[in-house]
Coordinates of C-alpha atoms in Angstrom, one line a residue:
M1465 CA 82.3 47.4 72.9
S1466 CA 80.0 50.4 73.0
A1467 CA 81.2 53.9 72.2
T1468 CA 80.9 54.8 75.9
G1469 CA 83.0 51.8 77.0
F1470 CA 85.6 52.5 74.4
L1471 CA 85.9 56.2 75.5
R1472 CA 86.0 55.2 79.2
Q1473 CA 88.8 52.7 78.6
H1474 CA 90.9 55.3 76.7
V1475 CA 90.3 58.0 79.3
E1476 CA 91.4 55.5 82.1
T1477 CA 94.5 54.7 80.1
A1478 CA 95.3 58.3 79.5
L1479 CA 94.8 59.0 83.2
A1480 CA 97.0 56.1 84.2
L1481 CA 99.8 57.3 81.9
G1482 CA 99.4 60.8 83.2
L1483 CA 99.6 59.8 86.8
G1484 CA 102.6 57.6 86.1
L1485 CA 104.3 60.5 84.4
L1486 CA 103.6 62.8 87.3
A1487 CA 104.8 60.2 89.8
T1488 CA 108.1 59.8 87.9
L1489 CA 108.7 63.5 87.7
A1490 CA 107.9 64.0 91.4
S1491 CA 110.2 61.1 92.4
L1492 CA 113.1 63.0 90.9
F1493 CA 112.7 65.7 93.4
L1494 CA 111.7 63.9 96.5
P1495 CA 114.3 63.3 99.2
P1496 CA 113.9 59.4 99.3
W1497 CA 114.6 59.3 95.6
Q1498 CA 117.5 61.7 95.9
A1499 CA 119.0 59.7 98.7
L1500 CA 118.8 56.5 96.6
E1501 CA 120.3 58.4 93.7
R1502 CA 123.2 59.6 95.8
R1503 CA 123.9 56.1 97.0
G1504 CA 123.8 54.8 93.5
L1505 CA 126.2 57.5 92.4
D1506 CA 128.6 56.5 95.3
A1507 CA 128.6 52.9 94.3
L1508 CA 129.4 53.8 90.6
T1509 CA 132.0 56.2 91.8
V1510 CA 133.8 53.5 93.8
L1511 CA 133.6 50.9 91.0
A1512 CA 134.8 53.3 88.2
A1513 CA 137.6 55.0 90.1
P1514 CA 141.0 54.6 88.4
G1515 CA 142.9 54.6 91.7
E1516 CA 145.6 56.9 90.4
S1517 CA 146.2 60.5 89.3
S1518 CA 147.2 61.7 85.8
Q1519 CA 148.0 65.3 86.8
P1520 CA 151.1 66.8 88.5
I1521 CA 149.5 67.5 91.9
V1522 CA 151.4 67.0 95.1
L1523 CA 150.0 67.4 98.7
V1524 CA 152.2 68.9 101.5
A1525 CA 150.6 67.5 104.6
I1526 CA 150.3 69.1 108.0
N1527 CA 150.0 65.7 109.7
E1528 CA 150.8 63.9 112.9
E1529 CA 154.3 63.1 111.7
S1530 CA 155.0 66.8 111.2
F1531 CA 153.5 67.9 114.5
E1532 CA 155.8 65.3 116.2
A1533 CA 158.9 66.5 114.2
L1534 CA 158.4 70.3 114.5
K1535 CA 157.2 70.4 118.1
L1536 CA 155.1 73.4 117.3
R1537 CA 151.8 74.5 118.8
W1538 CA 149.0 75.2 116.3
P1539 CA 148.6 77.6 114.6
W1540 CA 152.2 77.3 113.3
P1541 CA 154.3 80.5 113.0
R1542 CA 153.9 82.4 109.8
G1543 CA 157.7 82.4 109.5
T1544 CA 157.5 78.6 109.2
H1545 CA 155.0 78.9 106.4
A1546 CA 157.4 81.5 104.8
E1547 CA 160.3 79.0 104.9
L1548 CA 158.1 76.3 103.4
L1549 CA 157.0 78.6 100.6
D1550 CA 160.5 79.7 99.8
R1551 CA 161.5 76.1 99.6
L1552 CA 158.6 75.2 97.3
A1553 CA 159.6 78.1 95.1
L1554 CA 163.2 76.8 95.1
G1555 CA 161.8 73.5 94.0
G1556 CA 160.0 75.1 91.0
A1557 CA 156.4 74.6 92.1
A1558 CA 153.9 76.0 89.5
V1559 CA 151.3 76.9 92.0
V1560 CA 151.2 76.8 95.8
A1561 CA 147.8 76.7 97.4
F1562 CA 147.4 76.9 101.2
D1563 CA 144.2 75.3 102.4
V1564 CA 144.8 77.0 105.8
L1565 CA 142.8 80.0 106.9
L1566 CA 145.3 82.8 107.7
A1567 CA 142.9 85.5 108.5
D1568 CA 144.2 87.1 111.8
A1569 CA 147.4 89.1 112.3
S1570 CA 150.1 87.4 114.4
D1571 CA 153.6 88.4 115.3
P1572 CA 154.3 91.3 112.9
Q1573 CA 157.8 90.0 111.9
E1574 CA 156.3 86.5 111.2
D1575 CA 153.5 88.0 109.1
E1576 CA 155.9 90.2 107.1
A1577 CA 158.2 87.2 106.5
F1578 CA 155.3 85.3 105.0
A1579 CA 154.2 88.3 102.9
A1580 CA 157.7 88.7 101.5
S1581 CA 157.7 85.0 100.6
I1582 CA 154.3 85.4 98.8
R1583 CA 155.7 88.4 96.9
R1584 CA 158.7 86.5 95.8
A1585 CA 156.8 83.3 94.7
G1586 CA 154.0 85.1 92.8
N1587 CA 151.9 82.0 92.5
V1588 CA 150.1 81.6 95.8
V1589 CA 146.4 80.9 96.6
L1590 CA 145.2 81.3 100.2
A1591 CA 142.0 79.9 101.5
A1592 CA 139.0 82.0 102.4
D1593 CA 136.2 80.3 104.3
F1594 CA 132.8 80.7 105.8
T1595 CA 133.1 80.8 109.6
Y1596 CA 130.3 80.8 112.2
A1597 CA 129.9 83.8 114.4
E1598 CA 127.6 84.7 117.2
T1599 CA 126.7 88.3 118.2
Q1600 CA 124.2 89.6 120.8
S1601 CA 121.6 90.0 118.1
A1602 CA 122.3 87.2 115.6
R1603 CA 124.0 84.0 114.7
L1604 CA 125.4 83.8 111.2
W1605 CA 127.9 82.5 108.8
K1606 CA 130.3 85.0 107.4
R1607 CA 133.0 84.9 104.8
T1608 CA 136.5 85.3 106.3
E1609 CA 139.3 86.4 104.0
P1610 CA 143.1 85.9 104.3
L1611 CA 144.9 88.7 106.1
A1612 CA 145.0 91.8 103.8
L1613 CA 148.8 91.9 104.2
F1614 CA 149.0 88.6 102.3
T1615 CA 146.6 89.5 99.5
D1616 CA 148.3 92.9 99.1
A1617 CA 151.5 90.9 98.6
G1618 CA 150.0 89.1 95.7
A1619 CA 148.2 86.1 97.1
V1620 CA 144.9 85.2 95.5
S1621 CA 141.9 84.4 97.8
G1622 CA 140.0 81.2 97.0
L1623 CA 136.9 80.1 98.8
A1624 CA 137.8 76.7 100.2
T1625 CA 134.3 75.9 101.7
V1626 CA 132.9 72.7 100.2
P1627 CA 129.2 72.1 99.9
L1628 CA 127.7 69.2 101.9
D1629 CA 124.8 67.1 100.8
P1630 CA 121.9 66.5 103.3
D1631 CA 123.7 63.2 104.4
Q1632 CA 126.9 65.3 105.0
F1633 CA 128.8 63.8 102.2
V1634 CA 130.9 65.9 99.8
R1635 CA 129.8 65.2 96.2
A1636 CA 129.3 68.6 94.6
I1637 CA 132.0 70.8 93.1
P1638 CA 131.9 74.3 94.6
G1639 CA 130.4 76.6 92.0
E1640 CA 131.6 80.1 93.3
P1641 CA 133.5 82.2 90.7
D1642 CA 136.4 82.4 93.1
A1643 CA 136.3 78.9 94.5
F1644 CA 139.7 77.5 95.7
W1645 CA 140.0 75.1 92.8
R1646 CA 139.2 77.8 90.2
Q1647 CA 141.9 80.1 91.6
V1648 CA 144.4 77.3 91.4
V1649 CA 143.6 76.6 87.7
K1650 CA 143.7 80.3 86.9
I1651 CA 147.2 80.7 88.3
L1652 CA 148.3 77.5 86.6
Q1653 CA 147.1 78.9 83.2
V1654 CA 149.1 82.1 83.8
R1655 CA 152.2 80.2 84.8
V1656 CA 151.9 77.7 82.0
P1657 CA 150.3 79.6 79.0
S1658 CA 150.6 76.6 76.7
L1659 CA 148.4 74.4 79.0
A1660 CA 145.2 73.2 77.4
V1661 CA 142.3 73.2 79.9
P1662 CA 138.9 71.8 78.9
P1663 CA 135.7 73.7 79.7
L1664 CA 135.5 74.0 83.4
P1665 CA 132.8 72.2 85.4
E1666 CA 129.4 73.8 85.1
A1667 CA 127.0 74.6 87.9
G1668 CA 125.8 71.5 89.6
A1669 CA 128.7 69.4 88.5
M1670 CA 129.8 66.6 90.9
I1671 CA 133.2 65.3 91.9
R1672 CA 134.5 62.2 90.1
Y1673 CA 136.6 60.7 92.9
L1674 CA 139.7 58.9 91.8
G1675 CA 140.2 56.5 94.7
A1676 CA 140.3 56.0 98.5
T1677 CA 143.8 56.9 99.4
G1678 CA 147.2 57.3 97.9
V1679 CA 145.9 58.9 94.7
H1680 CA 148.0 62.0 94.9
P1681 CA 151.6 61.9 96.4
V1682 CA 151.9 63.2 99.9
V1683 CA 155.0 64.9 101.4
P1684 CA 154.9 65.7 105.1
Y1685 CA 155.4 69.4 105.8
H1686 CA 158.5 69.0 107.9
L1687 CA 160.3 66.9 105.2
V1688 CA 160.0 69.9 102.8
L1689 CA 161.9 72.0 105.3
A1690 CA 164.7 69.4 105.5
A1691 CA 164.9 68.5 101.8
S1692 CA 167.9 69.3 99.6
P1693 CA 167.5 71.6 96.5
E1694 CA 167.8 68.5 94.3
E1695 CA 165.1 66.7 96.3
L1696 CA 162.9 69.8 96.2
K1697 CA 163.1 69.9 92.4
G1698 CA 162.4 66.2 92.0
A1699 CA 159.3 66.5 94.1
F1700 CA 157.8 69.8 93.1
E1701 CA 159.1 71.2 89.8
G1702 CA 156.2 72.2 87.5
R1703 CA 153.6 70.8 90.0
I1704 CA 150.6 72.1 91.7
V1705 CA 151.2 72.0 95.5
I1706 CA 148.3 72.0 97.9
V1707 CA 149.3 72.6 101.6
G1708 CA 147.0 71.8 104.4
R1709 CA 145.9 69.5 107.3
D1710 CA 145.8 65.8 106.7
L1711 CA 145.2 64.4 110.2
R1712 CA 143.5 61.3 111.6
A1713 CA 143.6 62.6 115.2
A1714 CA 143.6 66.2 116.4
P1715 CA 146.9 67.1 118.2
E1716 CA 144.9 69.9 119.8
L1717 CA 141.2 69.6 120.6
G1718 CA 138.9 70.6 117.7
M1719 CA 141.8 71.6 115.4
A1720 CA 141.2 68.9 112.8
Q1721 CA 137.5 68.3 113.1
A1722 CA 136.4 70.9 110.6
D1723 CA 138.7 69.7 107.9
L1724 CA 137.7 66.1 107.6
F1725 CA 134.8 65.0 105.3
A1726 CA 132.7 62.0 104.3
T1727 CA 133.1 60.9 100.7
P1728 CA 131.9 57.9 98.7
F1729 CA 135.1 56.1 99.7
I1730 CA 134.4 56.4 103.4
A1731 CA 134.4 52.6 103.9
E1732 CA 137.4 52.0 101.6
A1733 CA 139.5 54.8 103.1
G1734 CA 138.7 53.7 106.6
G1735 CA 137.1 57.0 107.6
L1736 CA 136.9 60.6 106.6
Q1737 CA 139.1 62.4 104.0
S1738 CA 141.0 65.6 104.5
G1739 CA 140.1 68.8 102.7
I1740 CA 143.4 68.9 100.7
R1741 CA 142.6 65.5 99.2
I1742 CA 139.2 66.7 98.1
H1743 CA 140.6 69.9 96.7
A1744 CA 143.3 68.0 94.8
T1745 CA 140.6 65.8 93.2
I1746 CA 138.5 68.8 92.2
V1747 CA 141.5 70.5 90.6
E1748 CA 142.3 67.3 88.7
N1749 CA 138.6 67.0 87.6
A1750 CA 138.9 70.6 86.2
L1751 CA 142.2 69.9 84.4
T1752 CA 141.0 66.7 82.8
G1753 CA 137.3 67.5 82.2
A1754 CA 136.3 64.4 84.3
A1755 CA 133.7 66.1 86.5
I1756 CA 130.3 64.4 86.6
R1757 CA 127.6 66.3 84.8
P1758 CA 124.3 66.2 86.6
A1759 CA 121.6 64.5 84.5
R1760 CA 118.7 66.7 83.6
P1761 CA 115.3 65.5 84.9
L1762 CA 113.9 65.1 81.3
A1763 CA 116.9 63.1 80.3
M1764 CA 116.5 60.9 83.3
L1765 CA 112.8 60.4 82.5
L1766 CA 113.4 59.5 78.9
A1767 CA 116.1 57.0 80.0
N1768 CA 113.5 55.1 82.1

């Protein structure tokens, strides 16, 4: 082989390797590759899910059964939430987190009753959220906080908005400094100083789902109101309690639509999952260190 031919062969090889490297790097950031990566992650999530919880987390569900039992129109009176909170405190709940946006003033006596219950409990997280608003000049998303009366009484505001992937699935752990799950963990650490918590999920971490349904115990809202002190302690003592909607059908038009989400278990669960189930999973990921760390592009390249 001539020197020219030898040089040409090596230049062509180098170009081929370089183009292959560029194609691999580019594929990591192109939507088709990302979509394939997401589906692969979903499949692995379903296969690896333990199907059970290892943490003391209980869900208090605002569900069809409770709507039927209480015969109340939504939104429910704040005095009813006050009664629920008092009973959870009687049961010894470590943290009570309401995944319900309580931003507007209602009947003053009802609001004062709930504020008093918050003050007595001393361990309450209330959801903040991004809500859509239209004005004459703009359409925008704005952050909506709980009623100041409730935060003045000691409730901690936690942003309950969950990020959606382009396919509208929930896979990412919210990264805000005051995310709902972070506030739950912070209060738990105050209430249980001896609790050892691993490093919290880093930016870009993804949810490690535990299963389709039945992972965390669920107590319908109305049953908490009717339970005996002994039953309350048996169900809630020392536990993280997340209160919120867990509906399959909306008792009132549009009420449930915004709190149901697609997850990797959409087929196994028979549909969408409620926000309280997702928040419970994120809190558990934080307490166990089980969140999925995103692979770095270079690490993914070297693994190929």
